[in-house]
Amino acid sequence: GGVFSGGTRFRSPVGQRIEKATDGSLQSEDWALNMEICDIINETEEGPKDAFRAVKKRIVGNKNFHEVMLALTVLETCVKNCGHRFHLLVASQDFVEGVLVKTILPKNNPPTIVHDKVLNLIQ
């Protein structure tokens, strides 16, 4: 089984969009999609939690740094455009240390671009 058993990985509307927005086959960010994700987060009850969970899944243990980068961009866009409920989740020590800091540990050998993006987000 593992984490992704049971068909679709993210069943929530925002999760599905995040999966699309962070797909490794994308050449670059899909800004329209990223903004749509922000709208869902702001306008729905479950949005912040679902989005947070989907972004986290995309980053944790992902060796495809292109996908990680896209996920960090989604995260950054959401932080800039979403409200308090989303900020609380992202600012949690659990997320900052367990997800962001872990991504840039030397043993994971992150590219500089990922490293810089994470440091910007943490600040």
mmCIF file with all atom_site columns, C-alpha atoms in Angstrom:
data_model
loop_
_atom_site.group_PDB
_atom_site.id
_atom_site.type_symbol
_atom_site.label_atom_id
_atom_site.label_alt_id
_atom_site.label_comp_id
_atom_site.label_asym_id
_atom_site.label_entity_id
_atom_site.label_seq_id
_atom_site.pdbx_PDB_ins_code
_atom_site.Cartn_x
_atom_site.Cartn_y
_atom_site.Cartn_z
_atom_site.occupancy
_atom_site.B_iso_or_equiv
_atom_site.pdbx_formal_charge
_atom_site.auth_seq_id
_atom_site.auth_comp_id
_atom_site.auth_asym_id
_atom_site.auth_atom_id
_atom_site.pdbx_PDB_model_num
ATOM 1   C CA . GLY A 1 1   ? 0.000   0.000  0.000   1.00 0.00 ? 1   GLY A CA 1
ATOM 2   C CA . GLY A 1 2   ? 2.081   2.885  1.205   1.00 0.00 ? 2   GLY A CA 1
ATOM 3   C CA . VAL A 1 3   ? 0.940   6.464  1.348   1.00 0.00 ? 3   VAL A CA 1
ATOM 4   C CA . PHE A 1 4   ? -0.597  6.580  -2.098  1.00 0.00 ? 4   PHE A CA 1
ATOM 5   C CA . SER A 1 5   ? -2.769  3.466  -2.002  1.00 0.00 ? 5   SER A CA 1
ATOM 6   C CA . GLY A 1 6   ? -6.391  3.705  -2.980  1.00 0.00 ? 6   GLY A CA 1
ATOM 7   C CA . GLY A 1 7   ? -6.561  5.372  -6.357  1.00 0.00 ? 7   GLY A CA 1
ATOM 8   C CA . THR A 1 8   ? -6.288  9.131  -6.544  1.00 0.00 ? 8   THR A CA 1
ATOM 9   C CA . ARG A 1 9   ? -3.756  10.600 -4.234  1.00 0.00 ? 9   ARG A CA 1
ATOM 10  C CA . PHE A 1 10  ? -5.540  13.828 -3.436  1.00 0.00 ? 10  PHE A CA 1
ATOM 11  C CA . ARG A 1 11  ? -9.305  13.663 -3.584  1.00 0.00 ? 11  ARG A CA 1
ATOM 12  C CA . SER A 1 12  ? -9.974  17.260 -2.625  1.00 0.00 ? 12  SER A CA 1
ATOM 13  C CA . PRO A 1 13  ? -10.556 19.808 -5.415  1.00 0.00 ? 13  PRO A CA 1
ATOM 14  C CA . VAL A 1 14  ? -7.638  21.912 -4.224  1.00 0.00 ? 14  VAL A CA 1
ATOM 15  C CA . GLY A 1 15  ? -5.455  18.830 -3.821  1.00 0.00 ? 15  GLY A CA 1
ATOM 16  C CA . GLN A 1 16  ? -6.104  17.768 -7.393  1.00 0.00 ? 16  GLN A CA 1
ATOM 17  C CA . ARG A 1 17  ? -5.151  21.221 -8.631  1.00 0.00 ? 17  ARG A CA 1
ATOM 18  C CA . ILE A 1 18  ? -1.991  21.209 -6.551  1.00 0.00 ? 18  ILE A CA 1
ATOM 19  C CA . GLU A 1 19  ? -1.082  17.849 -7.988  1.00 0.00 ? 19  GLU A CA 1
ATOM 20  C CA . LYS A 1 20  ? -1.471  19.340 -11.464 1.00 0.00 ? 20  LYS A CA 1
ATOM 21  C CA . ALA A 1 21  ? 0.383   22.538 -10.560 1.00 0.00 ? 21  ALA A CA 1
ATOM 22  C CA . THR A 1 22  ? 3.355   20.552 -9.234  1.00 0.00 ? 22  THR A CA 1
ATOM 23  C CA . ASP A 1 23  ? 3.522   17.926 -11.941 1.00 0.00 ? 23  ASP A CA 1
ATOM 24  C CA . GLY A 1 24  ? 7.109   17.256 -12.969 1.00 0.00 ? 24  GLY A CA 1
ATOM 25  C CA . SER A 1 25  ? 6.212   17.429 -16.652 1.00 0.00 ? 25  SER A CA 1
ATOM 26  C CA . LEU A 1 26  ? 5.358   21.134 -16.400 1.00 0.00 ? 26  LEU A CA 1
ATOM 27  C CA . GLN A 1 27  ? 8.034   23.292 -17.962 1.00 0.00 ? 27  GLN A CA 1
ATOM 28  C CA . SER A 1 28  ? 7.330   26.182 -15.610 1.00 0.00 ? 28  SER A CA 1
ATOM 29  C CA . GLU A 1 29  ? 4.791   27.431 -13.100 1.00 0.00 ? 29  GLU A CA 1
ATOM 30  C CA . ASP A 1 30  ? 1.153   27.566 -14.064 1.00 0.00 ? 30  ASP A CA 1
ATOM 31  C CA . TRP A 1 31  ? 0.288   30.927 -12.520 1.00 0.00 ? 31  TRP A CA 1
ATOM 32  C CA . ALA A 1 32  ? -3.405  30.772 -13.398 1.00 0.00 ? 32  ALA A CA 1
ATOM 33  C CA . LEU A 1 33  ? -3.662  27.443 -11.612 1.00 0.00 ? 33  LEU A CA 1
ATOM 34  C CA . ASN A 1 34  ? -1.677  28.729 -8.639  1.00 0.00 ? 34  ASN A CA 1
ATOM 35  C CA . MET A 1 35  ? -4.087  31.650 -8.270  1.00 0.00 ? 35  MET A CA 1
ATOM 36  C CA . GLU A 1 36  ? -7.055  29.312 -8.564  1.00 0.00 ? 36  GLU A CA 1
ATOM 37  C CA . ILE A 1 37  ? -5.580  27.289 -5.700  1.00 0.00 ? 37  ILE A CA 1
ATOM 38  C CA . CYS A 1 38  ? -5.409  30.480 -3.610  1.00 0.00 ? 38  CYS A CA 1
ATOM 39  C CA . ASP A 1 39  ? -9.043  31.244 -4.373  1.00 0.00 ? 39  ASP A CA 1
ATOM 40  C CA . ILE A 1 40  ? -10.161 27.820 -3.187  1.00 0.00 ? 40  ILE A CA 1
ATOM 41  C CA . ILE A 1 41  ? -8.112  28.181 -0.012  1.00 0.00 ? 41  ILE A CA 1
ATOM 42  C CA . ASN A 1 42  ? -9.697  31.546 0.710   1.00 0.00 ? 42  ASN A CA 1
ATOM 43  C CA . GLU A 1 43  ? -13.242 30.607 -0.201  1.00 0.00 ? 43  GLU A CA 1
ATOM 44  C CA . THR A 1 44  ? -13.735 27.145 1.253   1.00 0.00 ? 44  THR A CA 1
ATOM 45  C CA . GLU A 1 45  ? -13.780 25.694 4.722   1.00 0.00 ? 45  GLU A CA 1
ATOM 46  C CA . GLU A 1 46  ? -11.530 22.734 3.942   1.00 0.00 ? 46  GLU A CA 1
ATOM 47  C CA . GLY A 1 47  ? -9.312  24.592 1.487   1.00 0.00 ? 47  GLY A CA 1
ATOM 48  C CA . PRO A 1 48  ? -6.455  25.558 3.793   1.00 0.00 ? 48  PRO A CA 1
ATOM 49  C CA . LYS A 1 49  ? -6.102  22.091 5.320   1.00 0.00 ? 49  LYS A CA 1
ATOM 50  C CA . ASP A 1 50  ? -6.433  20.250 2.017   1.00 0.00 ? 50  ASP A CA 1
ATOM 51  C CA . ALA A 1 51  ? -3.948  22.516 0.260   1.00 0.00 ? 51  ALA A CA 1
ATOM 52  C CA . PHE A 1 52  ? -1.488  22.321 3.104   1.00 0.00 ? 52  PHE A CA 1
ATOM 53  C CA . ARG A 1 53  ? -1.653  18.534 3.100   1.00 0.00 ? 53  ARG A CA 1
ATOM 54  C CA . ALA A 1 54  ? -1.228  18.290 -0.672  1.00 0.00 ? 54  ALA A CA 1
ATOM 55  C CA . VAL A 1 55  ? 1.780   20.617 -0.759  1.00 0.00 ? 55  VAL A CA 1
ATOM 56  C CA . LYS A 1 56  ? 3.375   18.744 2.104   1.00 0.00 ? 56  LYS A CA 1
ATOM 57  C CA . LYS A 1 57  ? 2.936   15.407 0.325   1.00 0.00 ? 57  LYS A CA 1
ATOM 58  C CA . ARG A 1 58  ? 4.595   16.834 -2.756  1.00 0.00 ? 58  ARG A CA 1
ATOM 59  C CA . ILE A 1 59  ? 7.655   18.069 -0.858  1.00 0.00 ? 59  ILE A CA 1
ATOM 60  C CA . VAL A 1 60  ? 8.346   15.406 1.759   1.00 0.00 ? 60  VAL A CA 1
ATOM 61  C CA . GLY A 1 61  ? 10.860  12.855 0.544   1.00 0.00 ? 61  GLY A CA 1
ATOM 62  C CA . ASN A 1 62  ? 10.516  13.949 -3.077  1.00 0.00 ? 62  ASN A CA 1
ATOM 63  C CA . LYS A 1 63  ? 13.787  13.495 -4.957  1.00 0.00 ? 63  LYS A CA 1
ATOM 64  C CA . ASN A 1 64  ? 12.413  15.292 -7.999  1.00 0.00 ? 64  ASN A CA 1
ATOM 65  C CA . PHE A 1 65  ? 13.568  18.795 -7.184  1.00 0.00 ? 65  PHE A CA 1
ATOM 66  C CA . HIS A 1 66  ? 11.680  20.267 -10.128 1.00 0.00 ? 66  HIS A CA 1
ATOM 67  C CA . GLU A 1 67  ? 8.457   19.119 -8.457  1.00 0.00 ? 67  GLU A CA 1
ATOM 68  C CA . VAL A 1 68  ? 9.664   20.340 -5.078  1.00 0.00 ? 68  VAL A CA 1
ATOM 69  C CA . MET A 1 69  ? 10.394  23.724 -6.636  1.00 0.00 ? 69  MET A CA 1
ATOM 70  C CA . LEU A 1 70  ? 6.930   23.907 -8.198  1.00 0.00 ? 70  LEU A CA 1
ATOM 71  C CA . ALA A 1 71  ? 5.403   22.953 -4.840  1.00 0.00 ? 71  ALA A CA 1
ATOM 72  C CA . LEU A 1 72  ? 7.419   25.634 -3.053  1.00 0.00 ? 72  LEU A CA 1
ATOM 73  C CA . THR A 1 73  ? 6.198   28.169 -5.602  1.00 0.00 ? 73  THR A CA 1
ATOM 74  C CA . VAL A 1 74  ? 2.591   27.140 -4.984  1.00 0.00 ? 74  VAL A CA 1
ATOM 75  C CA . LEU A 1 75  ? 3.250   27.455 -1.271  1.00 0.00 ? 75  LEU A CA 1
ATOM 76  C CA . GLU A 1 76  ? 4.821   30.874 -1.672  1.00 0.00 ? 76  GLU A CA 1
ATOM 77  C CA . THR A 1 77  ? 1.937   32.095 -3.842  1.00 0.00 ? 77  THR A CA 1
ATOM 78  C CA . CYS A 1 78  ? -0.533  30.880 -1.228  1.00 0.00 ? 78  CYS A CA 1
ATOM 79  C CA . VAL A 1 79  ? 1.371   32.511 1.606   1.00 0.00 ? 79  VAL A CA 1
ATOM 80  C CA . LYS A 1 80  ? 1.260   35.823 -0.267  1.00 0.00 ? 80  LYS A CA 1
ATOM 81  C CA . ASN A 1 81  ? -2.389  35.594 -1.286  1.00 0.00 ? 81  ASN A CA 1
ATOM 82  C CA . CYS A 1 82  ? -4.146  33.553 1.356   1.00 0.00 ? 82  CYS A CA 1
ATOM 83  C CA . GLY A 1 83  ? -5.466  34.444 4.734   1.00 0.00 ? 83  GLY A CA 1
ATOM 84  C CA . HIS A 1 84  ? -4.756  33.716 8.330   1.00 0.00 ? 84  HIS A CA 1
ATOM 85  C CA . ARG A 1 85  ? -6.036  30.124 8.377   1.00 0.00 ? 85  ARG A CA 1
ATOM 86  C CA . PHE A 1 86  ? -3.443  29.068 5.827   1.00 0.00 ? 86  PHE A CA 1
ATOM 87  C CA . HIS A 1 87  ? -0.649  31.047 7.471   1.00 0.00 ? 87  HIS A CA 1
ATOM 88  C CA . LEU A 1 88  ? -1.194  29.280 10.773  1.00 0.00 ? 88  LEU A CA 1
ATOM 89  C CA . LEU A 1 89  ? -0.615  25.898 9.150   1.00 0.00 ? 89  LEU A CA 1
ATOM 90  C CA . VAL A 1 90  ? 2.504   26.950 7.284   1.00 0.00 ? 90  VAL A CA 1
ATOM 91  C CA . ALA A 1 91  ? 3.998   28.726 10.280  1.00 0.00 ? 91  ALA A CA 1
ATOM 92  C CA . SER A 1 92  ? 3.707   25.684 12.532  1.00 0.00 ? 92  SER A CA 1
ATOM 93  C CA . GLN A 1 93  ? 7.001   24.437 13.892  1.00 0.00 ? 93  GLN A CA 1
ATOM 94  C CA . ASP A 1 94  ? 6.074   20.986 12.703  1.00 0.00 ? 94  ASP A CA 1
ATOM 95  C CA . PHE A 1 95  ? 5.889   22.135 9.089   1.00 0.00 ? 95  PHE A CA 1
ATOM 96  C CA . VAL A 1 96  ? 8.866   24.474 9.156   1.00 0.00 ? 96  VAL A CA 1
ATOM 97  C CA . GLU A 1 97  ? 11.206  21.954 10.771  1.00 0.00 ? 97  GLU A CA 1
ATOM 98  C CA . GLY A 1 98  ? 9.694   18.709 9.594   1.00 0.00 ? 98  GLY A CA 1
ATOM 99  C CA . VAL A 1 99  ? 9.161   19.685 5.977   1.00 0.00 ? 99  VAL A CA 1
ATOM 100 C CA . LEU A 1 100 ? 10.991  22.830 4.905   1.00 0.00 ? 100 LEU A CA 1
ATOM 101 C CA . VAL A 1 101 ? 14.194  22.527 6.907   1.00 0.00 ? 101 VAL A CA 1
ATOM 102 C CA . LYS A 1 102 ? 14.397  18.804 6.192   1.00 0.00 ? 102 LYS A CA 1
ATOM 103 C CA . THR A 1 103 ? 14.217  19.464 2.443   1.00 0.00 ? 103 THR A CA 1
ATOM 104 C CA . ILE A 1 104 ? 17.408  21.504 2.520   1.00 0.00 ? 104 ILE A CA 1
ATOM 105 C CA . LEU A 1 105 ? 19.493  19.269 4.753   1.00 0.00 ? 105 LEU A CA 1
ATOM 106 C CA . PRO A 1 106 ? 22.878  18.578 3.142   1.00 0.00 ? 106 PRO A CA 1
ATOM 107 C CA . LYS A 1 107 ? 22.168  14.846 2.975   1.00 0.00 ? 107 LYS A CA 1
ATOM 108 C CA . ASN A 1 108 ? 19.276  15.558 0.618   1.00 0.00 ? 108 ASN A CA 1
ATOM 109 C CA . ASN A 1 109 ? 21.682  17.514 -1.536  1.00 0.00 ? 109 ASN A CA 1
ATOM 110 C CA . PRO A 1 110 ? 19.182  20.147 -2.671  1.00 0.00 ? 110 PRO A CA 1
ATOM 111 C CA . PRO A 1 111 ? 20.031  22.410 -5.608  1.00 0.00 ? 111 PRO A CA 1
ATOM 112 C CA . THR A 1 112 ? 20.868  25.984 -4.612  1.00 0.00 ? 112 THR A CA 1
ATOM 113 C CA . ILE A 1 113 ? 17.629  27.242 -6.131  1.00 0.00 ? 113 ILE A CA 1
ATOM 114 C CA . VAL A 1 114 ? 15.592  25.022 -3.785  1.00 0.00 ? 114 VAL A CA 1
ATOM 115 C CA . HIS A 1 115 ? 17.773  25.947 -0.841  1.00 0.00 ? 115 HIS A CA 1
ATOM 116 C CA . ASP A 1 116 ? 17.294  29.683 -1.435  1.00 0.00 ? 116 ASP A CA 1
ATOM 117 C CA . LYS A 1 117 ? 13.552  29.345 -1.983  1.00 0.00 ? 117 LYS A CA 1
ATOM 118 C CA . VAL A 1 118 ? 13.114  27.489 1.305   1.00 0.00 ? 118 VAL A CA 1
ATOM 119 C CA . LEU A 1 119 ? 15.176  30.028 3.234   1.00 0.00 ? 119 LEU A CA 1
ATOM 120 C CA . ASN A 1 120 ? 13.064  32.840 1.778   1.00 0.00 ? 120 ASN A CA 1
ATOM 121 C CA . LEU A 1 121 ? 9.887   31.051 2.816   1.00 0.00 ? 121 LEU A CA 1
ATOM 122 C CA . ILE A 1 122 ? 11.117  30.449 6.352   1.00 0.00 ? 122 ILE A CA 1
ATOM 123 C CA . GLN A 1 123 ? 11.803  34.141 6.777   1.00 0.00 ? 123 GLN A CA 1
#
